[in-house]
Amino acid sequence: MSEHPDPFDEIVDAETDRDPDLAVIEAGSRTLRAQAGVPQSDAVPARPADPEVDKALREVEADLATRWGETKLEPSVARISALMDVLGEPQRAYPSIHITGTNGKTSTARMIEALLGAFDLRTGRYTSPHVQSITERISLDGAPIEAERFIETYRDIKPYVEMVDASQEYRLSFFEVLTGMAYAAFADAPVDVAVVEVGMGGSWDATNVIDGSVAVVTPISLDHTDRLGSTPAEIAGEKAGIIKQGATVILAQQPVDAAQVMLKKAVEADATVAREGMEFGVVSREIAVGGQLLTLRGLGGEYEQIFLPLYGAHQAHNAAVALAAVEAFFGVGAEQARALDVDTIRKAFASVASPGRLEVVRRSPTVVLDAAHNPAGAQATAAGITESFGFSRLIGVVGTSGDKDVRGLLEAFEPIFAEIVVTQNSSDRAMDADELAAMAVEVFGDERVVVEPRLDDALEAAITLAEEEAEFAGAGVLVTGSVITVGEARLLLGRG
């Protein structure tokens, strides 16, 4: 790796604290929502109604389950490269926007997808993990791939997968096969542009066989430290692997050491960099009914009166990143200075949905789902729910994976939870409820912790706690800790 001078002290500013100008308002969104485009579908499909299709999908799921899961991997793109080779390089059939980072990737991908679709481009989106259905991971034209098409795609590539399995030291993993399916489905559609979220890291992630003309880096914090590194700078070094020669890099606000690593990599790749807080960002943000009202500064100018039907400052920043990524894709800021059509931008953002991200799934009492699973995500969620919901008392339902910084997550939620019901989801990675309870007692104290190992019992207990005293008519429930916990709660609460 070549050495470069370090002219980054001026460029890398320590403005990582997000302090938007908040003017709280009670209305203003309804008119904008009425002008919006078609909302994104619920994006969490139910099981197929046709028993034969459902049976075939279960067979594919069972087949995929025999492979290494997403937490077991051998850091290499050799297997996925071999699969792409025998499939005829489907990932080269369309331009791509590639997204890495620690938190906010899926929400940002959904926003990018909505923006591109509003400009009449056919989109393919690949994200992970799924909330309820495996088919959510591969989307065409803003909707999860049909179960029949998912099955057909799997059957089409299966002989090639087995060919690669036979030639490699290790079989293709679950995530590698799904990545191959996504790239094949996008080429078959065909799509005009693919929006691709990394699974983990960057340089050796299975998705990294594409040449993303735009590389997006959402906020980096500590997660998967056993695989990616123990500091933001080390993690950034791995994630910087998605930056390709001559690409445009859209860089969300980052810890300074992470930003320095990213900028050095961009110099080496002769990439153009746009930084949140400098070349683009959130100008203003107001709470609105059902979401928030934004003014965003993009690469081509300011975009006012943007209604975003999602809660939390972090989603406003995700929106700024998504807008800059789409502008970069269209050449705004490089080949041309003009802004994109603001009415199209408004319609796109007003249509965005992000299941399991501060999502309200029930009223009386209000039950909110959020897939936060690390301390940085939990802090953003805690800030978002405090700002957007006037709960007089909040009950937490928390089920986590054992391989996360669980104490850090609990500490982030401690100030906002009156009581916490600890539970566990059905995943084999789930932390045992009693083990989680012991940790929760250390953070919350014994009086505030309830243990319900079954998630259905935990939800019932939390709703009862929220309802039990009349003076707490404004009580609510937040279900969090894991995407799997949120997905299973969503099904139990009738949203599946």
mmCIF file of C-alpha atoms in Angstrom, residues 8-306:
data_model
loop_
_atom_site.group_PDB
_atom_site.id
_atom_site.type_symbol
_atom_site.label_atom_id
_atom_site.label_comp_id
_atom_site.label_asym_id
_atom_site.label_seq_id
_atom_site.Cartn_x
_atom_site.Cartn_y
_atom_site.Cartn_z
ATOM 1 C CA PHE A 8 -6.521 15.313 6.634
ATOM 2 C CA ASP A 9 -6.337 17.384 9.814
ATOM 3 C CA GLU A 10 -8.154 20.209 8.076
ATOM 4 C CA ILE A 11 -10.542 17.917 6.233
ATOM 5 C CA VAL A 12 -11.460 15.652 9.136
ATOM 6 C CA ASP A 13 -13.467 17.778 11.508
ATOM 7 C CA ALA A 14 -14.470 16.549 14.917
ATOM 8 C CA GLU A 15 -18.068 17.562 14.334
ATOM 9 C CA THR A 16 -19.475 14.118 15.048
ATOM 10 C CA ASP A 17 -22.055 15.445 17.511
ATOM 11 C CA ARG A 18 -25.382 15.787 15.805
ATOM 12 C CA ASP A 19 -27.191 18.874 17.012
ATOM 13 C CA PRO A 20 -29.931 19.759 14.522
ATOM 14 C CA ASP A 21 -32.121 22.750 15.132
ATOM 15 C CA LEU A 22 -35.277 21.208 16.560
ATOM 16 C CA ALA A 23 -38.552 23.102 16.430
ATOM 17 C CA VAL A 24 -41.249 20.834 17.772
ATOM 18 C CA ILE A 25 -44.545 21.135 15.911
ATOM 19 C CA GLU A 26 -47.731 19.141 16.179
ATOM 20 C CA ALA A 27 -48.865 19.254 12.561
ATOM 21 C CA GLY A 28 -47.719 19.962 9.055
ATOM 22 C CA SER A 29 -47.177 16.518 7.672
ATOM 23 C CA ARG A 30 -50.678 15.608 6.530
ATOM 24 C CA THR A 31 -50.652 17.829 3.431
ATOM 25 C CA LEU A 32 -47.238 16.552 2.413
ATOM 26 C CA ARG A 33 -48.310 12.976 2.976
ATOM 27 C CA ALA A 34 -51.383 13.552 0.799
ATOM 28 C CA GLN A 35 -49.045 14.673 -1.994
ATOM 29 C CA ALA A 36 -46.814 11.651 -1.553
ATOM 30 C CA GLY A 37 -46.296 8.859 -3.996
ATOM 31 C CA VAL A 38 -47.371 5.305 -3.413
ATOM 32 C CA PRO A 39 -45.995 4.141 -0.036
ATOM 33 C CA GLN A 40 -43.510 1.318 -0.083
ATOM 34 C CA SER A 41 -45.247 -1.967 0.528
ATOM 35 C CA ASP A 42 -45.325 -3.301 4.084
ATOM 36 C CA ALA A 43 -42.133 -4.987 2.909
ATOM 37 C CA VAL A 44 -42.607 -7.912 5.256
ATOM 38 C CA PRO A 45 -44.460 -10.570 3.264
ATOM 39 C CA ALA A 46 -46.488 -13.292 4.947
ATOM 40 C CA ARG A 47 -46.027 -16.971 4.174
ATOM 41 C CA PRO A 48 -47.269 -17.857 0.666
ATOM 42 C CA ALA A 49 -51.010 -18.556 0.605
ATOM 43 C CA ASP A 50 -50.585 -21.398 -1.893
ATOM 44 C CA PRO A 51 -49.654 -24.551 0.098
ATOM 45 C CA GLU A 52 -47.494 -25.873 -2.742
ATOM 46 C CA VAL A 53 -45.515 -22.633 -2.987
ATOM 47 C CA ASP A 54 -45.168 -22.506 0.790
ATOM 48 C CA LYS A 55 -43.889 -26.088 0.817
ATOM 49 C CA ALA A 56 -41.368 -25.317 -1.943
ATOM 50 C CA LEU A 57 -40.167 -22.197 -0.105
ATOM 51 C CA ARG A 58 -39.704 -24.185 3.105
ATOM 52 C CA GLU A 59 -37.634 -26.720 1.173
ATOM 53 C CA VAL A 60 -35.372 -23.931 -0.123
ATOM 54 C CA GLU A 61 -35.081 -22.479 3.396
ATOM 55 C CA ALA A 62 -34.201 -25.920 4.783
ATOM 56 C CA ASP A 63 -31.608 -26.409 2.033
ATOM 57 C CA LEU A 64 -30.013 -23.044 2.782
ATOM 58 C CA ALA A 65 -30.038 -23.809 6.509
ATOM 59 C CA THR A 66 -27.602 -26.694 5.951
ATOM 60 C CA ARG A 67 -24.920 -24.140 5.048
ATOM 61 C CA TRP A 68 -22.773 -21.983 7.303
ATOM 62 C CA GLY A 69 -24.897 -19.315 8.961
ATOM 63 C CA GLU A 70 -24.170 -15.617 8.807
ATOM 64 C CA THR A 71 -21.951 -15.582 11.882
ATOM 65 C CA LYS A 72 -19.649 -18.324 10.640
ATOM 66 C CA LEU A 73 -17.465 -17.290 7.753
ATOM 67 C CA GLU A 74 -14.042 -17.687 6.225
ATOM 68 C CA PRO A 75 -12.904 -14.201 5.159
ATOM 69 C CA SER A 76 -12.559 -14.530 1.409
ATOM 70 C CA VAL A 77 -14.358 -13.593 -1.791
ATOM 71 C CA ALA A 78 -12.909 -16.644 -3.587
ATOM 72 C CA ARG A 79 -16.105 -18.704 -3.410
ATOM 73 C CA ILE A 80 -18.498 -15.933 -4.442
ATOM 74 C CA SER A 81 -16.098 -14.931 -7.245
ATOM 75 C CA ALA A 82 -16.110 -18.516 -8.496
ATOM 76 C CA LEU A 83 -19.910 -18.546 -8.424
ATOM 77 C CA MET A 84 -20.105 -15.267 -10.337
ATOM 78 C CA ASP A 85 -17.696 -16.692 -12.910
ATOM 79 C CA VAL A 86 -19.789 -19.794 -13.642
ATOM 80 C CA LEU A 87 -22.990 -17.690 -13.678
ATOM 81 C CA GLY A 88 -21.513 -15.374 -16.335
ATOM 82 C CA GLU A 89 -20.780 -12.375 -14.054
ATOM 83 C CA PRO A 90 -24.405 -11.231 -13.528
ATOM 84 C CA GLN A 91 -23.258 -8.503 -11.120
ATOM 85 C CA ARG A 92 -21.629 -6.650 -14.036
ATOM 86 C CA ALA A 93 -24.946 -6.287 -15.884
ATOM 87 C CA TYR A 94 -26.014 -3.127 -14.030
ATOM 88 C CA PRO A 95 -24.465 -0.239 -12.064
ATOM 89 C CA SER A 96 -24.494 -0.507 -8.270
ATOM 90 C CA ILE A 97 -24.639 1.618 -5.138
ATOM 91 C CA HIS A 98 -22.808 -0.260 -2.357
ATOM 92 C CA ILE A 99 -23.566 0.467 1.326
ATOM 93 C CA THR A 100 -21.462 -0.327 4.390
ATOM 94 C CA GLY A 101 -21.324 1.047 7.952
ATOM 95 C CA THR A 102 -22.418 -0.188 11.385
ATOM 96 C CA ASN A 103 -25.928 1.241 11.799
ATOM 97 C CA GLY A 104 -28.553 2.565 9.403
ATOM 98 C CA LYS A 105 -27.626 0.538 6.319
ATOM 99 C CA THR A 106 -31.040 -0.995 5.627
ATOM 100 C CA SER A 107 -33.011 2.218 6.215
ATOM 101 C CA THR A 108 -30.578 4.108 3.980
ATOM 102 C CA ALA A 109 -30.868 1.413 1.296
ATOM 103 C CA ARG A 110 -34.653 1.668 1.383
ATOM 104 C CA MET A 111 -34.476 5.452 0.975
ATOM 105 C CA ILE A 112 -32.029 5.176 -1.942
ATOM 106 C CA GLU A 113 -34.312 2.607 -3.552
ATOM 107 C CA ALA A 114 -37.359 4.882 -3.161
ATOM 108 C CA LEU A 115 -35.493 7.865 -4.653
ATOM 109 C CA LEU A 116 -34.224 5.915 -7.667
ATOM 110 C CA GLY A 117 -37.672 4.427 -8.243
ATOM 111 C CA ALA A 118 -39.241 7.891 -8.169
ATOM 112 C CA PHE A 119 -36.954 8.816 -11.076
ATOM 113 C CA ASP A 120 -38.366 5.846 -13.053
ATOM 114 C CA LEU A 121 -35.368 3.568 -12.651
ATOM 115 C CA ARG A 122 -35.940 -0.150 -12.135
ATOM 116 C CA THR A 123 -34.250 -1.086 -8.864
ATOM 117 C CA GLY A 124 -32.918 -4.201 -7.206
ATOM 118 C CA ARG A 125 -32.193 -4.018 -3.459
ATOM 119 C CA TYR A 126 -30.268 -6.571 -1.405
ATOM 120 C CA THR A 127 -30.332 -6.149 2.383
ATOM 121 C CA SER A 128 -29.888 -8.277 5.495
ATOM 122 C CA PRO A 129 -30.921 -9.676 7.863
ATOM 123 C CA HIS A 130 -34.631 -10.105 7.227
ATOM 124 C CA VAL A 131 -37.311 -9.169 9.755
ATOM 125 C CA GLN A 132 -39.712 -12.046 9.078
ATOM 126 C CA SER A 133 -39.385 -13.555 5.603
ATOM 127 C CA ILE A 134 -36.198 -14.547 3.802
ATOM 128 C CA THR A 135 -37.662 -13.098 0.597
ATOM 129 C CA GLU A 136 -37.390 -9.563 2.065
ATOM 130 C CA ARG A 137 -33.660 -9.652 1.401
ATOM 131 C CA ILE A 138 -34.072 -9.440 -2.379
ATOM 132 C CA SER A 139 -36.356 -6.678 -3.663
ATOM 133 C CA LEU A 140 -37.328 -5.700 -7.208
ATOM 134 C CA ASP A 141 -39.016 -2.359 -7.923
ATOM 135 C CA GLY A 142 -39.365 -1.597 -4.216
ATOM 136 C CA ALA A 143 -41.117 -4.824 -3.224
ATOM 137 C CA PRO A 144 -39.783 -8.147 -1.894
ATOM 138 C CA ILE A 145 -39.261 -10.731 -4.592
ATOM 139 C CA GLU A 146 -42.263 -13.028 -5.039
ATOM 140 C CA ALA A 147 -41.873 -16.382 -3.304
ATOM 141 C CA GLU A 148 -42.254 -18.181 -6.639
ATOM 142 C CA ARG A 149 -39.463 -16.127 -8.173
ATOM 143 C CA PHE A 150 -37.251 -16.662 -5.128
ATOM 144 C CA ILE A 151 -37.714 -20.437 -5.461
ATOM 145 C CA GLU A 152 -37.114 -20.328 -9.218
ATOM 146 C CA THR A 153 -33.929 -18.284 -8.794
ATOM 147 C CA TYR A 154 -32.614 -20.755 -6.228
ATOM 148 C CA ARG A 155 -33.361 -23.715 -8.469
ATOM 149 C CA ASP A 156 -31.723 -21.958 -11.435
ATOM 150 C CA ILE A 157 -28.411 -21.349 -9.670
ATOM 151 C CA LYS A 158 -28.342 -24.504 -7.513
ATOM 152 C CA PRO A 159 -26.367 -26.641 -10.057
ATOM 153 C CA TYR A 160 -23.741 -23.893 -10.291
ATOM 154 C CA VAL A 161 -23.620 -23.568 -6.498
ATOM 155 C CA GLU A 162 -22.957 -27.300 -6.222
ATOM 156 C CA MET A 163 -20.255 -27.028 -8.882
ATOM 157 C CA VAL A 164 -18.476 -24.325 -6.851
ATOM 158 C CA ASP A 165 -18.991 -26.282 -3.608
ATOM 159 C CA ALA A 166 -17.140 -29.228 -5.157
ATOM 160 C CA SER A 167 -14.190 -27.088 -6.254
ATOM 161 C CA GLN A 168 -13.599 -25.083 -3.041
ATOM 162 C CA GLU A 169 -12.138 -25.907 0.355
ATOM 163 C CA TYR A 170 -15.410 -24.803 1.989
ATOM 164 C CA ARG A 171 -18.941 -24.888 0.630
ATOM 165 C CA LEU A 172 -20.624 -21.596 -0.174
ATOM 166 C CA SER A 173 -22.254 -20.136 2.939
ATOM 167 C CA PHE A 174 -25.929 -19.213 3.417
ATOM 168 C CA PHE A 175 -25.119 -15.541 2.799
ATOM 169 C CA GLU A 176 -22.950 -16.265 -0.241
ATOM 170 C CA VAL A 177 -25.716 -18.291 -1.913
ATOM 171 C CA LEU A 178 -28.285 -15.573 -1.211
ATOM 172 C CA THR A 179 -25.899 -12.954 -2.622
ATOM 173 C CA GLY A 180 -25.519 -15.029 -5.771
ATOM 174 C CA MET A 181 -29.303 -15.338 -6.006
ATOM 175 C CA ALA A 182 -29.742 -11.569 -5.664
ATOM 176 C CA TYR A 183 -27.193 -10.740 -8.350
ATOM 177 C CA ALA A 184 -28.704 -13.338 -10.696
ATOM 178 C CA ALA A 185 -32.262 -12.110 -10.055
ATOM 179 C CA PHE A 186 -31.216 -8.500 -10.707
ATOM 180 C CA ALA A 187 -29.615 -9.439 -14.026
ATOM 181 C CA ASP A 188 -32.618 -11.517 -15.008
ATOM 182 C CA ALA A 189 -35.162 -8.753 -14.205
ATOM 183 C CA PRO A 190 -33.223 -6.769 -15.552
ATOM 184 C CA VAL A 191 -32.700 -3.830 -13.169
ATOM 185 C CA ASP A 192 -31.326 -0.388 -14.040
ATOM 186 C CA VAL A 193 -29.418 -0.130 -10.756
ATOM 187 C CA ALA A 194 -28.722 -2.367 -7.748
ATOM 188 C CA VAL A 195 -28.686 -1.058 -4.166
ATOM 189 C CA VAL A 196 -26.545 -3.488 -2.188
ATOM 190 C CA GLU A 197 -25.948 -3.596 1.573
ATOM 191 C CA VAL A 198 -22.898 -5.479 2.819
ATOM 192 C CA GLY A 199 -23.481 -8.372 5.191
ATOM 193 C CA MET A 200 -20.475 -7.680 7.410
ATOM 194 C CA GLY A 201 -17.402 -5.522 6.946
ATOM 195 C CA GLY A 202 -16.463 -4.724 3.374
ATOM 196 C CA SER A 203 -13.341 -5.982 1.671
ATOM 197 C CA TRP A 204 -14.051 -9.712 2.100
ATOM 198 C CA ASP A 205 -17.836 -9.453 2.306
ATOM 199 C CA ALA A 206 -19.618 -11.639 -0.258
ATOM 200 C CA THR A 207 -21.297 -8.605 -1.805
ATOM 201 C CA ASN A 208 -17.920 -7.067 -2.677
ATOM 202 C CA VAL A 209 -17.686 -8.571 -6.164
ATOM 203 C CA ILE A 210 -19.586 -5.574 -7.551
ATOM 204 C CA ASP A 211 -17.975 -2.359 -8.754
ATOM 205 C CA GLY A 212 -20.139 0.175 -6.953
ATOM 206 C CA SER A 213 -19.859 3.521 -8.719
ATOM 207 C CA VAL A 214 -21.139 5.018 -5.451
ATOM 208 C CA ALA A 215 -19.879 3.720 -2.085
ATOM 209 C CA VAL A 216 -21.949 4.749 0.937
ATOM 210 C CA VAL A 217 -20.577 4.566 4.483
ATOM 211 C CA THR A 218 -23.184 4.970 7.235
ATOM 212 C CA PRO A 219 -22.022 5.750 10.815
ATOM 213 C CA ILE A 220 -19.336 3.378 12.088
ATOM 214 C CA SER A 221 -19.283 2.181 15.694
ATOM 215 C CA LEU A 222 -18.187 -0.955 17.516
ATOM 216 C CA ASP A 223 -19.923 -4.150 16.388
ATOM 217 C CA HIS A 224 -18.634 -7.548 15.225
ATOM 218 C CA THR A 225 -15.368 -6.613 16.985
ATOM 219 C CA ASP A 226 -14.204 -10.240 16.885
ATOM 220 C CA ARG A 227 -14.233 -10.060 13.071
ATOM 221 C CA LEU A 228 -13.671 -6.422 12.162
ATOM 222 C CA GLY A 229 -11.475 -4.867 14.831
ATOM 223 C CA SER A 230 -11.701 -3.318 18.286
ATOM 224 C CA THR A 231 -11.620 0.394 17.348
ATOM 225 C CA PRO A 232 -13.614 2.503 14.848
ATOM 226 C CA ALA A 233 -10.401 2.975 12.834
ATOM 227 C CA GLU A 234 -9.796 -0.794 12.539
ATOM 228 C CA ILE A 235 -13.416 -1.402 11.579
ATOM 229 C CA ALA A 236 -13.252 1.442 9.040
ATOM 230 C CA GLY A 237 -10.189 -0.165 7.472
ATOM 231 C CA GLU A 238 -12.220 -3.295 6.745
ATOM 232 C CA LYS A 239 -15.310 -1.416 5.578
ATOM 233 C CA ALA A 240 -13.232 0.853 3.301
ATOM 234 C CA GLY A 241 -12.730 -2.214 1.114
ATOM 235 C CA ILE A 242 -15.912 -1.375 -0.814
ATOM 236 C CA ILE A 243 -14.333 1.829 -2.185
ATOM 237 C CA LYS A 244 -13.482 1.077 -5.804
ATOM 238 C CA GLN A 245 -11.157 2.917 -8.168
ATOM 239 C CA GLY A 246 -12.676 6.226 -9.278
ATOM 240 C CA ALA A 247 -15.875 5.784 -7.249
ATOM 241 C CA THR A 248 -17.761 8.486 -5.364
ATOM 242 C CA VAL A 249 -17.790 7.966 -1.589
ATOM 243 C CA ILE A 250 -20.722 9.309 0.454
ATOM 244 C CA LEU A 251 -19.454 9.517 4.021
ATOM 245 C CA ALA A 252 -21.889 9.909 6.919
ATOM 246 C CA GLN A 253 -20.637 11.647 10.056
ATOM 247 C CA GLN A 254 -17.995 9.407 11.609
ATOM 248 C CA PRO A 255 -15.650 9.176 14.567
ATOM 249 C CA VAL A 256 -12.554 11.127 13.510
ATOM 250 C CA ASP A 257 -10.231 8.108 13.399
ATOM 251 C CA ALA A 258 -12.706 6.214 11.181
ATOM 252 C CA ALA A 259 -13.066 9.208 8.841
ATOM 253 C CA GLN A 260 -9.284 9.479 8.483
ATOM 254 C CA VAL A 261 -9.028 5.828 7.422
ATOM 255 C CA MET A 262 -11.839 6.257 4.891
ATOM 256 C CA LEU A 263 -10.330 9.413 3.419
ATOM 257 C CA LYS A 264 -6.905 7.809 3.016
ATOM 258 C CA LYS A 265 -8.477 4.849 1.220
ATOM 259 C CA ALA A 266 -10.377 7.266 -1.047
ATOM 260 C CA VAL A 267 -7.119 9.037 -1.968
ATOM 261 C CA GLU A 268 -5.501 5.701 -2.836
ATOM 262 C CA ALA A 269 -8.490 4.752 -5.018
ATOM 263 C CA ASP A 270 -8.643 8.196 -6.669
ATOM 264 C CA ALA A 271 -12.229 8.393 -5.402
ATOM 265 C CA THR A 272 -14.268 11.543 -4.893
ATOM 266 C CA VAL A 273 -15.523 12.058 -1.326
ATOM 267 C CA ALA A 274 -18.617 13.900 -0.101
ATOM 268 C CA ARG A 275 -18.793 14.288 3.690
ATOM 269 C CA GLU A 276 -21.888 14.812 5.798
ATOM 270 C CA GLY A 277 -21.667 18.134 7.601
ATOM 271 C CA MET A 278 -19.479 19.571 4.847
ATOM 272 C CA GLU A 279 -20.623 18.803 1.292
ATOM 273 C CA PHE A 280 -24.134 17.712 2.351
ATOM 274 C CA GLY A 281 -26.228 17.315 5.479
ATOM 275 C CA VAL A 282 -29.361 18.054 7.503
ATOM 276 C CA VAL A 283 -30.083 21.808 7.534
ATOM 277 C CA SER A 284 -33.134 21.664 9.783
ATOM 278 C CA ARG A 285 -35.502 19.135 11.255
ATOM 279 C CA GLU A 286 -38.896 19.462 12.910
ATOM 280 C CA ILE A 287 -41.079 16.847 14.549
ATOM 281 C CA ALA A 288 -44.212 16.283 12.483
ATOM 282 C CA VAL A 289 -47.279 14.093 12.804
ATOM 283 C CA GLY A 290 -46.170 10.593 11.821
ATOM 284 C CA GLY A 291 -42.531 11.490 11.268
ATOM 285 C CA GLN A 292 -40.450 14.590 10.665
ATOM 286 C CA LEU A 293 -40.117 17.560 8.323
ATOM 287 C CA LEU A 294 -36.646 18.136 6.895
ATOM 288 C CA THR A 295 -34.589 20.590 4.943
ATOM 289 C CA LEU A 296 -31.648 18.726 3.426
ATOM 290 C CA ARG A 297 -28.569 20.162 1.783
ATOM 291 C CA GLY A 298 -27.579 17.946 -1.092
ATOM 292 C CA LEU A 299 -24.656 18.067 -3.503
ATOM 293 C CA GLY A 300 -26.776 20.182 -5.866
ATOM 294 C CA GLY A 301 -28.436 22.563 -3.418
ATOM 295 C CA GLU A 302 -31.100 22.655 -0.717
ATOM 296 C CA TYR A 303 -34.268 20.574 -0.696
ATOM 297 C CA GLU A 304 -36.989 21.992 1.557
ATOM 298 C CA GLN A 305 -40.252 20.632 2.965
ATOM 299 C CA ILE A 306 -39.194 16.977 2.867
#
